[in-house]
XYZ file of C-alpha atoms in Angstrom:
615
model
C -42.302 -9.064 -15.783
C -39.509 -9.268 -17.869
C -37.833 -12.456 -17.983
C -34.310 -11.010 -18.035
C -34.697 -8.639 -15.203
C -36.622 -11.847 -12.843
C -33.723 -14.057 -14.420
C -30.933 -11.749 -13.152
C -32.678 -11.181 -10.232
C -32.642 -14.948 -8.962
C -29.282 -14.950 -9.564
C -28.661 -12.543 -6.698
C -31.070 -13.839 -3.870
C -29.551 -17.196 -4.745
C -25.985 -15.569 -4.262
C -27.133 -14.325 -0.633
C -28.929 -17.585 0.612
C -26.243 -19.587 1.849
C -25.967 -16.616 4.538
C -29.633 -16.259 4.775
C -30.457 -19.259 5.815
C -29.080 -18.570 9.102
C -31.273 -15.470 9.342
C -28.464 -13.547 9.439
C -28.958 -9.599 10.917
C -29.311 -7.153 7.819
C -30.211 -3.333 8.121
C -33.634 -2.222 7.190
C -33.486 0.078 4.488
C -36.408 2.723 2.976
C -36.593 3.008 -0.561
C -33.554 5.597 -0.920
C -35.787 7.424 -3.531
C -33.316 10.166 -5.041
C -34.046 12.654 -8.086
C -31.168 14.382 -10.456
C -31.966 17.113 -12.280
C -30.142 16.647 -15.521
C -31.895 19.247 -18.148
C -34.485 22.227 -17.040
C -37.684 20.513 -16.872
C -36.434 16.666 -16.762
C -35.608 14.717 -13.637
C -34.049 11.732 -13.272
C -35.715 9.506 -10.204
C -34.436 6.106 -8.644
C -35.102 4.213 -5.872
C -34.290 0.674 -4.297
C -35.811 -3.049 -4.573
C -35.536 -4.362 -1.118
C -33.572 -7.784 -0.698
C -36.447 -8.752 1.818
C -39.810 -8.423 -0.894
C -40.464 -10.364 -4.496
C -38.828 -9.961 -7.298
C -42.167 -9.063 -8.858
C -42.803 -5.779 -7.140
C -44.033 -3.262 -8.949
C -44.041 0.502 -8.243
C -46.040 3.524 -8.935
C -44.464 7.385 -9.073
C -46.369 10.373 -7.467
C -45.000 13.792 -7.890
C -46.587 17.167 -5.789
C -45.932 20.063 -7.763
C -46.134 23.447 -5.303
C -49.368 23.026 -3.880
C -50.846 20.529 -6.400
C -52.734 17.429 -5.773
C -49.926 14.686 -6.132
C -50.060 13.298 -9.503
C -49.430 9.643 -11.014
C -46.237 9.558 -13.499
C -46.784 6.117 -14.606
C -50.054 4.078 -16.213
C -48.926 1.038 -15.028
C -46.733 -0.633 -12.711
C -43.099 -0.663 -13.210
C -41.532 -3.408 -13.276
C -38.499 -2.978 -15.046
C -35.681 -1.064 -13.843
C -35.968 0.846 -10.442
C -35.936 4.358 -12.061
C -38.218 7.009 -13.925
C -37.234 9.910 -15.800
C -40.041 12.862 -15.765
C -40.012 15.114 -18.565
C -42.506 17.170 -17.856
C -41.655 18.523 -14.465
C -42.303 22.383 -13.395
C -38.966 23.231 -11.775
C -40.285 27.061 -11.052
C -41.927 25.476 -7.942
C -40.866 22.940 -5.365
C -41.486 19.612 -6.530
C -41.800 16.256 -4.064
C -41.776 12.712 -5.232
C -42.727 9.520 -3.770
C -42.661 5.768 -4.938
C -45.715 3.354 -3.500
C -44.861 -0.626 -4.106
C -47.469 -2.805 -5.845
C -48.030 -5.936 -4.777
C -50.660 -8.829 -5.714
C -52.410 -5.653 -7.685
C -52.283 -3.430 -4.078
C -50.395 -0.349 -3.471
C -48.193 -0.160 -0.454
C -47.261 2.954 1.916
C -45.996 5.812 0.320
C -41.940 6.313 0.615
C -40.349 8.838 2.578
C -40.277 11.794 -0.024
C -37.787 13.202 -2.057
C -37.735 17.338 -2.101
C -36.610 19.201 -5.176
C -36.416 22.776 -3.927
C -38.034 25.764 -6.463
C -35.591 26.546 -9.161
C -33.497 23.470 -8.705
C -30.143 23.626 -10.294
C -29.034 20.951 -12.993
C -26.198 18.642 -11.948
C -25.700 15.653 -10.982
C -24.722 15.407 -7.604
C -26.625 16.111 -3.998
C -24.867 18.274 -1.818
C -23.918 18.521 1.842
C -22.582 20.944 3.738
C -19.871 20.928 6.234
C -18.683 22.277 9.337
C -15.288 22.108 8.798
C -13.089 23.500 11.251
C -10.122 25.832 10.910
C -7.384 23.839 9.476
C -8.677 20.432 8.607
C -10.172 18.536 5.338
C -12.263 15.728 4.829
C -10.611 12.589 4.101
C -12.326 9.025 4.774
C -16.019 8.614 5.401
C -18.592 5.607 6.193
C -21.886 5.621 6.106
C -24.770 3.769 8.579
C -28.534 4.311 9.281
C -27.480 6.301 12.813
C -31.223 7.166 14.242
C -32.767 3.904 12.642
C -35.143 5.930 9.982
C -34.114 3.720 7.197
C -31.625 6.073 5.552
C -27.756 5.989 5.685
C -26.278 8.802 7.601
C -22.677 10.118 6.893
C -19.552 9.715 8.937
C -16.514 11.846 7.534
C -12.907 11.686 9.347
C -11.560 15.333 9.156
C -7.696 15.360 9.230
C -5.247 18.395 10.295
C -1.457 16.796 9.172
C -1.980 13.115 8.926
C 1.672 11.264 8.015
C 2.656 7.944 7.075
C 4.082 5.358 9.921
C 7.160 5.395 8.604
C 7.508 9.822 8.731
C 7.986 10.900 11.990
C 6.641 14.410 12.990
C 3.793 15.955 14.637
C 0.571 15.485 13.195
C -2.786 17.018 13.910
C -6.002 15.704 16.299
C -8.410 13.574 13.781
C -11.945 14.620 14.223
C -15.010 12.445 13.299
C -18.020 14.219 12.194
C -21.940 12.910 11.417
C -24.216 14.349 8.686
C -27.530 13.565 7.635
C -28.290 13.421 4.012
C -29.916 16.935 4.467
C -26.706 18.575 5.208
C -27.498 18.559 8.824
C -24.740 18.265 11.557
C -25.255 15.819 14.158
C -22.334 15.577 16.054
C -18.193 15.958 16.826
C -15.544 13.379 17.993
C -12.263 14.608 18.922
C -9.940 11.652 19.148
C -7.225 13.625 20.845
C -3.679 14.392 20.549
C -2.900 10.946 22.051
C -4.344 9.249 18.403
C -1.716 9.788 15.994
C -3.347 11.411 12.768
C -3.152 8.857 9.489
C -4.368 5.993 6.939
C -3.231 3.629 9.505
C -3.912 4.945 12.518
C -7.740 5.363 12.642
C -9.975 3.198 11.184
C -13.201 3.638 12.185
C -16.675 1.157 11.944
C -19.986 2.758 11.574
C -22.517 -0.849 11.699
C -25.331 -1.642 13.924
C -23.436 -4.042 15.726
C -26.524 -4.698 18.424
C -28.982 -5.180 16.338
C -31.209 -2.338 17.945
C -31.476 -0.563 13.742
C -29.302 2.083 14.966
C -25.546 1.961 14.087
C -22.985 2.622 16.471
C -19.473 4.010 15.861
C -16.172 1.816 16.902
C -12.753 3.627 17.372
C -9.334 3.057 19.264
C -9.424 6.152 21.570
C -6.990 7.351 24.243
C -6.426 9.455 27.017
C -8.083 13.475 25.617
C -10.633 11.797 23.491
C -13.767 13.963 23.259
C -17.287 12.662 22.434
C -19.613 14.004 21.014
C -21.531 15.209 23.782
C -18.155 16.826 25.112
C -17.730 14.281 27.646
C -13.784 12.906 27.987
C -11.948 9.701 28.017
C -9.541 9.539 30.312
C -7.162 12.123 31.312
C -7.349 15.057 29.515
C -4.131 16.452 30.696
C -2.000 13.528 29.472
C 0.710 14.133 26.364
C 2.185 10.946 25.669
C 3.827 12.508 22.081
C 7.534 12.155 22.040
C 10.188 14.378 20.285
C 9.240 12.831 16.775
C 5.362 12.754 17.384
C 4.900 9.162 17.776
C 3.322 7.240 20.606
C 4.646 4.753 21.710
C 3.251 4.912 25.944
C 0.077 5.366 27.248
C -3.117 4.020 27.359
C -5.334 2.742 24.247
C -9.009 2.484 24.790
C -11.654 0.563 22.224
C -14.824 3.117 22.292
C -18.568 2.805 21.699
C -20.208 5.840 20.625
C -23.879 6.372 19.677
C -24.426 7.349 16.478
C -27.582 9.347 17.408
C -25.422 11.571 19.393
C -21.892 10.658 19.309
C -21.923 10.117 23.576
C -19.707 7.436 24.378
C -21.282 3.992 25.274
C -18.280 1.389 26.353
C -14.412 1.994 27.369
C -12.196 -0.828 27.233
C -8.779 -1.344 26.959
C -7.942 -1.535 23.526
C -6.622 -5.461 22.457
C -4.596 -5.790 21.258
C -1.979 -3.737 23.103
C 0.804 -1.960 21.978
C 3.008 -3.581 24.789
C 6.669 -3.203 24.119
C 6.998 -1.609 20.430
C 10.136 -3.818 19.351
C 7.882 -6.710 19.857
C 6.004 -5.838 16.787
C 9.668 -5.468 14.718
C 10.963 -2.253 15.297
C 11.306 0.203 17.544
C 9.883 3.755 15.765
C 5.703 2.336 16.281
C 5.797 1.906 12.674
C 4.757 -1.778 12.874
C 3.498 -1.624 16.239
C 0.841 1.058 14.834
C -0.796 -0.530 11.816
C -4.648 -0.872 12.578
C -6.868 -2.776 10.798
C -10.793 -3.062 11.942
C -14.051 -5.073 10.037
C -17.297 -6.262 10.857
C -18.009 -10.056 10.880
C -20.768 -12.243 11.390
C -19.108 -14.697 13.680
C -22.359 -16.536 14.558
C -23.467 -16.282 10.909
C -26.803 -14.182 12.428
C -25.685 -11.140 14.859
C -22.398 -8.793 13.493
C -19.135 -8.859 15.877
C -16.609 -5.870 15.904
C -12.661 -7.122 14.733
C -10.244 -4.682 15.640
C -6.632 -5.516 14.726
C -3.032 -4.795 14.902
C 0.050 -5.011 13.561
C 0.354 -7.078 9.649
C 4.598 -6.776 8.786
C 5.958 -9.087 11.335
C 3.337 -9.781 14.657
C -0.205 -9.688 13.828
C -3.650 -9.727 16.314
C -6.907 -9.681 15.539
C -9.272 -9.377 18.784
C -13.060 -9.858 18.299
C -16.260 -8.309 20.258
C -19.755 -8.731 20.427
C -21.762 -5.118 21.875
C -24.675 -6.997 23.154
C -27.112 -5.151 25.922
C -24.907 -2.310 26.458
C -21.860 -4.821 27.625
C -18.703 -4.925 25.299
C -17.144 -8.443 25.955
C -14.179 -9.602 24.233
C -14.946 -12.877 22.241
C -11.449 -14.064 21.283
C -7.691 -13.565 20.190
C -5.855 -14.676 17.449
C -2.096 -13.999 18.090
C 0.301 -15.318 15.340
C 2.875 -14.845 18.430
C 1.127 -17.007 20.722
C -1.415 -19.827 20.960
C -0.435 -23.399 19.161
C 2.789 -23.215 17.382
C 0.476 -23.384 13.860
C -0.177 -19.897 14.731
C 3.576 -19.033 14.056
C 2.925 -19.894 10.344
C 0.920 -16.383 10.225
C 3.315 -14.181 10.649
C 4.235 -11.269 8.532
C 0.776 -12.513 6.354
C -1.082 -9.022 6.311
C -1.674 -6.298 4.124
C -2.927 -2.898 4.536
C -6.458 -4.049 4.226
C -8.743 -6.922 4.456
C -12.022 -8.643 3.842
C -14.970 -10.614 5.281
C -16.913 -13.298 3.964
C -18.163 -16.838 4.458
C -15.821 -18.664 2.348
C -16.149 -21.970 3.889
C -19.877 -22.696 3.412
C -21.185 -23.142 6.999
C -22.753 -19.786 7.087
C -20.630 -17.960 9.315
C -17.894 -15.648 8.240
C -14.078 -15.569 7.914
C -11.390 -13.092 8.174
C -9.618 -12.727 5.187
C -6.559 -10.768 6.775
C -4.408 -10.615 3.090
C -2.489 -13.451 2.474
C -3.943 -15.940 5.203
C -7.541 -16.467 6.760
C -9.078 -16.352 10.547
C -11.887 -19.314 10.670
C -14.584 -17.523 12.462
C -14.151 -19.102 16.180
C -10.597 -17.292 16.224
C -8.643 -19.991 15.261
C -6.504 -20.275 11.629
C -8.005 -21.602 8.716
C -4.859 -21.429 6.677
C -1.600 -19.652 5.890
C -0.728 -19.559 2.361
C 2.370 -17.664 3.192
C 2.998 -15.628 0.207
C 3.703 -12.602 2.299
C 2.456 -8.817 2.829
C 0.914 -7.010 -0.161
C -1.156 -3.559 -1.089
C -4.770 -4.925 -2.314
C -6.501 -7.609 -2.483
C -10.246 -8.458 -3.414
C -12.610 -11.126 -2.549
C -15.422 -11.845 -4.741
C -16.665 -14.989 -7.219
C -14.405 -13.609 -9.274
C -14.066 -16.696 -11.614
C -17.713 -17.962 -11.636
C -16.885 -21.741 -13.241
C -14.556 -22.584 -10.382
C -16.326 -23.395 -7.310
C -16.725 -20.746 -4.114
C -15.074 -17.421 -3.923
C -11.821 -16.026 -5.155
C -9.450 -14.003 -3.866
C -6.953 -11.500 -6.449
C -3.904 -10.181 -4.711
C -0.817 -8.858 -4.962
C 2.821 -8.759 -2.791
C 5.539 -7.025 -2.083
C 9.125 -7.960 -2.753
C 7.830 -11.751 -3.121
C 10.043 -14.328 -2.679
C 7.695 -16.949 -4.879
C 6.609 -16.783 -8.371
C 3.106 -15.050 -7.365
C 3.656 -11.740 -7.018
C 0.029 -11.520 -8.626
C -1.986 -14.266 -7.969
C -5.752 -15.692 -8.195
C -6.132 -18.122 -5.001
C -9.233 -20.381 -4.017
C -11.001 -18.662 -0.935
C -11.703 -21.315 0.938
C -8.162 -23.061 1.194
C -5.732 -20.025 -0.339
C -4.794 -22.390 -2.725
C -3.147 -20.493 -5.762
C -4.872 -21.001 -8.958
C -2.440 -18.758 -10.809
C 0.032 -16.543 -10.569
C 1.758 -13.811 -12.472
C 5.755 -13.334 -11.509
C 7.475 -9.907 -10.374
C 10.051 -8.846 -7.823
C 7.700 -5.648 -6.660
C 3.873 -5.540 -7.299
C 2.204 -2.026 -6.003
C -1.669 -2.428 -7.319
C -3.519 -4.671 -8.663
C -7.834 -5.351 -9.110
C -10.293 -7.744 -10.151
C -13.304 -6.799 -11.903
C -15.242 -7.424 -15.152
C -14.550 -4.737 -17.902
C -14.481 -7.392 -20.466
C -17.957 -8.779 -21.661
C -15.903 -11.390 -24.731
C -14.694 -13.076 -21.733
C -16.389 -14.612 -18.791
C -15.447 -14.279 -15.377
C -13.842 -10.847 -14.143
C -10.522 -9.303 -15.481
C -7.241 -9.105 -13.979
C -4.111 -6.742 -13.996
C -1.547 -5.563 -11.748
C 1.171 -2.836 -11.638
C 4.656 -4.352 -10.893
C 7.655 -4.701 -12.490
C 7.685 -7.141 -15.499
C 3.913 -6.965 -15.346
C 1.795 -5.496 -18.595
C -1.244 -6.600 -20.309
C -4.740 -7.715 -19.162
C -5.740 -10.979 -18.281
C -9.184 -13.177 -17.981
C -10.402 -15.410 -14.497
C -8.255 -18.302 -15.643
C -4.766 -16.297 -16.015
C -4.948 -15.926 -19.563
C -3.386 -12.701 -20.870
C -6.275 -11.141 -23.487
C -4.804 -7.810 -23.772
C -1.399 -6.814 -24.086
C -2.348 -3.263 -22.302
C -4.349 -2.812 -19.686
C -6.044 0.469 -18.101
C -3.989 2.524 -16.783
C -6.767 3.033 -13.942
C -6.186 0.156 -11.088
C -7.782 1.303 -7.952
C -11.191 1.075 -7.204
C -14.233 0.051 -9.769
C -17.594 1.060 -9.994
C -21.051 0.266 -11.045
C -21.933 3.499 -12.559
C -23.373 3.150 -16.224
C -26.147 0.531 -15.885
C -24.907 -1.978 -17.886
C -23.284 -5.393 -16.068
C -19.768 -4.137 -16.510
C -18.233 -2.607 -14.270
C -16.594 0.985 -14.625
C -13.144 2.635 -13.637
C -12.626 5.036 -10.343
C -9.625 6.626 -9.766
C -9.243 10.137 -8.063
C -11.934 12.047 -9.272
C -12.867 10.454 -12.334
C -15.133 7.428 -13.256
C -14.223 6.415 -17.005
C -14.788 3.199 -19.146
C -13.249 0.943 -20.715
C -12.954 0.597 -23.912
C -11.855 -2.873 -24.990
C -11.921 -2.970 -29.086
C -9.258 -0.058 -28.796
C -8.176 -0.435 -25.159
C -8.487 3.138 -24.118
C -9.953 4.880 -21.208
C -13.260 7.103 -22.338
C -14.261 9.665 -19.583
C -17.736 9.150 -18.068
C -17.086 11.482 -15.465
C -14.650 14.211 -14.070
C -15.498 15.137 -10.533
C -12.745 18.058 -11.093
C -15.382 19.946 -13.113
C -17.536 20.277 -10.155
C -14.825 21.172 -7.691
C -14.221 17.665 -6.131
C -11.130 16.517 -4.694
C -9.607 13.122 -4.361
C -8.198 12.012 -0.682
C -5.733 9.671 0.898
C -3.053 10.859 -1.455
C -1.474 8.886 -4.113
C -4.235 6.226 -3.031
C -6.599 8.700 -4.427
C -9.689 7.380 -3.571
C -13.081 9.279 -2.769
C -14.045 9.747 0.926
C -16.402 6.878 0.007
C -18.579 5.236 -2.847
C -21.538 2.198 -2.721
C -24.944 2.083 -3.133
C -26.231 4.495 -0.479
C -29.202 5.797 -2.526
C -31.428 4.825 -5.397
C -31.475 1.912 -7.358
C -28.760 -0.880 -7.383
C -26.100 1.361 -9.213
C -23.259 2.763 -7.314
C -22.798 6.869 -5.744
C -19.796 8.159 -5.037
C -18.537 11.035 -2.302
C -15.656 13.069 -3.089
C -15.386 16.363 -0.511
C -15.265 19.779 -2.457
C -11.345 21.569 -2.827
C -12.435 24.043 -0.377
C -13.316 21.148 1.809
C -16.687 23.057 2.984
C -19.077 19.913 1.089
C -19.551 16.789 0.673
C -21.096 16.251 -2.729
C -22.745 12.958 -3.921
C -22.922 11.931 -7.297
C -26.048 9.732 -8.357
C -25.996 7.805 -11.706
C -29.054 9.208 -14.281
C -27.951 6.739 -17.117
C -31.330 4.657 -18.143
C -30.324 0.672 -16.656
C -32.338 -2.005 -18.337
C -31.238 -4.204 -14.888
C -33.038 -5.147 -12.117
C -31.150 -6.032 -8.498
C -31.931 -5.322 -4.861
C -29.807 -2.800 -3.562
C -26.438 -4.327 -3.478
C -26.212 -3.495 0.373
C -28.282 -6.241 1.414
C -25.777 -8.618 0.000
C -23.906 -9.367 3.183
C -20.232 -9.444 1.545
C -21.358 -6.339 -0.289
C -22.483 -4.713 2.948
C -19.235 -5.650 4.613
C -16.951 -4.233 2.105
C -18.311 -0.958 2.541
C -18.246 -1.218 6.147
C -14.568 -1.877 5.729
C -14.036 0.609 3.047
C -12.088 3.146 5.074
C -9.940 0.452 6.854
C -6.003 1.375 5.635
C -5.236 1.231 1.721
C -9.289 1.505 0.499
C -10.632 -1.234 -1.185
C -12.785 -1.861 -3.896
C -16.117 -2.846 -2.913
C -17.413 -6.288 -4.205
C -20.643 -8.501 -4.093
C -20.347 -12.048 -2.490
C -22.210 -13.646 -6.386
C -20.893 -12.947 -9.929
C -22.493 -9.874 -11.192
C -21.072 -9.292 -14.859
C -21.472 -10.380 -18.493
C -22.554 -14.040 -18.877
C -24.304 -14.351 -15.416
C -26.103 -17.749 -15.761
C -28.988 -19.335 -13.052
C -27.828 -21.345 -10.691
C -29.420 -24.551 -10.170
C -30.660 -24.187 -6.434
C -32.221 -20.332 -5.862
C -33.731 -21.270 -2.576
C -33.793 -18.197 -0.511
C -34.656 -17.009 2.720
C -35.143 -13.312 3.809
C -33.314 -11.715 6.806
C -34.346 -10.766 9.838
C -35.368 -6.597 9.894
């Protein structure tokens, strides 16, 4: 094998063992074979290394050609990159591939196919259709392995006239709808006219969060909700809307659905409660209704549910464990209540968050923006720096020791509006000064320096900067949203809207790698313009995106066909990884990021002891 690809590969077991070695609860994945046609006659095939077999495996292609005899693709075993191109396929007829592992010199069970109808078209996306409904268009989705086959499923919100907190006005009733990667429909949730329709309002968790293989689907519900087996929660009579469309009475429910079938599972009264609106700092529901939900692995082996509220002034986060068909609520974090260290959390949030073991003893934290939650409930630490728009946890400076996490603030009242802070303790490494910071991301674009880039929209704030707060660039791309592993290489690429570009940094430009506007693809969530979701769903350890068509009647997914000379397991069996996606839809989208330091200048660590999760 290839000492490079078994070198790099090290490097990311060894990133994940820390969490392993409490046999921590991962999903159990197939091989996410996936072909893209990208010129008549050639096909582009990848499929995933598993986090749970050797780094060694190699694999053999088959491909049936209409009635054929399946044929062989490859002499010997690959053992290089996950992928195959076939040049010599007959797309007149329906074609079907499948990958068989080879290990100690033995093949393995084939994988579940892949089909490539008769006549195939070339492009380079899958497509699925939807059922929209009169009215709506997709906006956020998440993905999960709902019927426990070993493939991800699709869960898409579908919005009528979702507004900001702070707009008042009637909005629309948010449906949630699940697709297979076939295109077929599986189910409908109505969340009522009760759930106010918006970025803030409705996050929504699709994780197996009892460890049966089969996700489930978390959502704050209320009186009108719908399953998806057309049962209702609650009254279905009750309008608690006022004259400017928000809610501010009435019950809130925390629901378990199936994700086989969409049937509700568990009701409980949603915690934390709205209560009395002005206690959260106003009285419109514009702080009182900022949700925030994640999955964390509390014991460091079984997933917990944290659904939160409130990140301006007050701010909750409740945790629960769905265990045996029972929904009981763990703990509370209030930064309004409890010991009076608790007050020193206030006003801390940010639109988003993130999840990750941070303080080495293998069980996870709650990285709620500009403080942490240790993982019995209680507060690690306040750095009190204040609310801000994005933030990213990842080793984003891989000399310094632990994690990292890069954020930003709003109207700051320090000399950090952007700042680099230690994970563990939120102790500030650096900091870049401005009176209003709006975006800002972490990721390495740069391979002449080591570590992943910096940069930040604010004002006073220009130019690019390396792990250790040293400006390298005096501009910066004018792309800072989300990032993606897209061309194969150990840099990481641009996402914004619909295009993926790279950059260029000899002339510090922005080349185009892909426009999803060519193929009809919209962006969502507004001037967030993010796709309904992106991560590695499919194929080998690169990254697919999902952007919903204008006419908001498809879904299509876009699969990488660029040659990678890299081998990884698929990057969702890296727990922070996993998480990150899980939490993708939560508020103001995130970037998703892997809990070890994948980018130019990875080096082996000096302990790669691993151990493999549980299936």
């Amino acid at each position: 094998m290839n000492r490079r690809w078994l070198f790099l590969g090290v490097i990311w077991l060894w990133g994940a063992s820390c969490v392993w070695g409490l046999e921590r609860q991962m999903e159990t994945l197939d091989r996410g074979l996936v072909g893209i046609v990208e010129a008549p006659g050639r096909v582009f095939l990848s499929w995933r290394l598993l986090g749970t077999e050797p780094l060694s495996t190699g694999f053999y292609l088959y491909r049936r050609s209409g009635a054929q005899e399946p044929v062989r693709l490859n002499e010997k075993p690959l053992t290089g990159g996950t992928w195959f191109l076939d040049e010599k396929a007959d797309l007149s007829v329906a074609n079907s591939y499948c990958v068989r592992a080879v290990i100690d010199g033995k093949e393995q069970p084939p994988s579940r196919p892949f089909e490539l109808k008769a006549a195939a078209p070339v492009q380079p996306y899958l497509s699925i259709p939807l059922q929209t409904l009169p009215g709506h268009r997709p906006s956020d989705a998440a993905v999960g392995d709902l019927d426990g086959d070993g493939r991800y499923e699709i869960v898409i919100k579908q919005e009528m006239r979702p507004r900001d907190n702070s707009h008042r006005g009637m909005t629309g009733q948010t449906k949630l709808e699940a697709y297979d990667l076939d295109g077929r429909f599986l189910w409908r949730i109505d969340l009522g006219k009760n759930i106010r329709e918006g970025a803030h309002y409705t996050p929504f968790i699709v994780y197996d969060l009892d460890g049966d293989g089969r996700a489930e689907v978390a959502v704050r519900t209320a009186d009108g909700t719908v399953d998806g087996c057309g049962k209702v929660i609650g009254d279905p009579n009750a309008d608690y809307r006022n004259s400017d469309g928000r809610i501010l009475e009435g019950p809130e429910y925390l629901t378990i659905f199936d994700g086989r079938t969409g049937a509700q599972l568990a009701v409980a009264d949603y915690v934390p409660p709205r209560g009395n609106a002005a206690d959260w700092g106003d009285t419109t529901g514009n702080r009182a209704d900022r949700f925030l939900a994640c999955v964390a692995y509390l014991d460091g082996k079984r997933p917990s549910l944290i659904m939160c509220r409130g990140y301006y002034t007050r701010m909750v986060l409740a945790a629960w464990n769905w265990r045996d068909g029972k929904l009981p609520l763990v703990w509370t974090f209030d930064s309004e209540q409890g010991p009076e260290s608790n007050r020193a959390f206030r006003g801390q949030g940010n639109h988003n968050l993130a999840v990750g073991d941070v303080d080495g003893d293998g069980k996870d934290e709650i990285l709620y923006g500009a403080c942490a939650i240790d993982d019995d409930g209680k507060g690690l630490y306040s750095t009190g720096l204040g609310h801000g728009d994005a933030m990213h946890l990842a080793d984003i400076d891989p000399d310094h020791p632990g994690l990292e996490i890069f954020a930003i603030h709003e109207n700051p009242r320090h000399p950090y509006g952007a700042n680099l802070r230690e994970a563990a303790t939120g102790k500030v490494l650096w900091g870049l000064q401005s009176d209003d910071v709006v975006r800002g991301v972490a990721m390495d674009i740069d391979p002449r320096h080591r570590g992943y880039e910096c940069w930040a929209f604010g004002r006073g704030l220009w130019g690019l900067y390396n792990c250790k707060g040293i400006k390298i660039a005096e501009r910066a791309p004018r792309s800072c949203n989300m990032g993606i592993w897209w061309d194969g290489d150990l840099l990481r690429e641009l996402l914004n809207g619909v295009i993926i570009s790279k950059w260029d940094y000899l002339n510090e430009t922005e080349t185009v790698l892909l426009d999803g506007w060519e193929y009809e693809c919209i962006r969502v969530n507004g001037s967030k313009s993010t796709p309904s979701f992106y991560g590695d769903i499919l194929g080998d350890w690169r990254e697919e995106v999902i952007w919903p068509t204008r006419d908001g009647s498809r879904l299509r997914i876009f699969v990488s066909a660029i040659p990678t000379d890299y081998r990884f397991p698929t990057l969702m069996h890296d727990p922070i990884y996993r998480l990150s996606a899980a939490w993708q839809n939560v508020g103001y989208n995130q970037p998703t990021q892997t809990g070890f330091y994948l980018g130019e200048g990875m080096t082996l660590p000096t302990s790669p002891e691993t151990k493999t999760p549980n299936p």
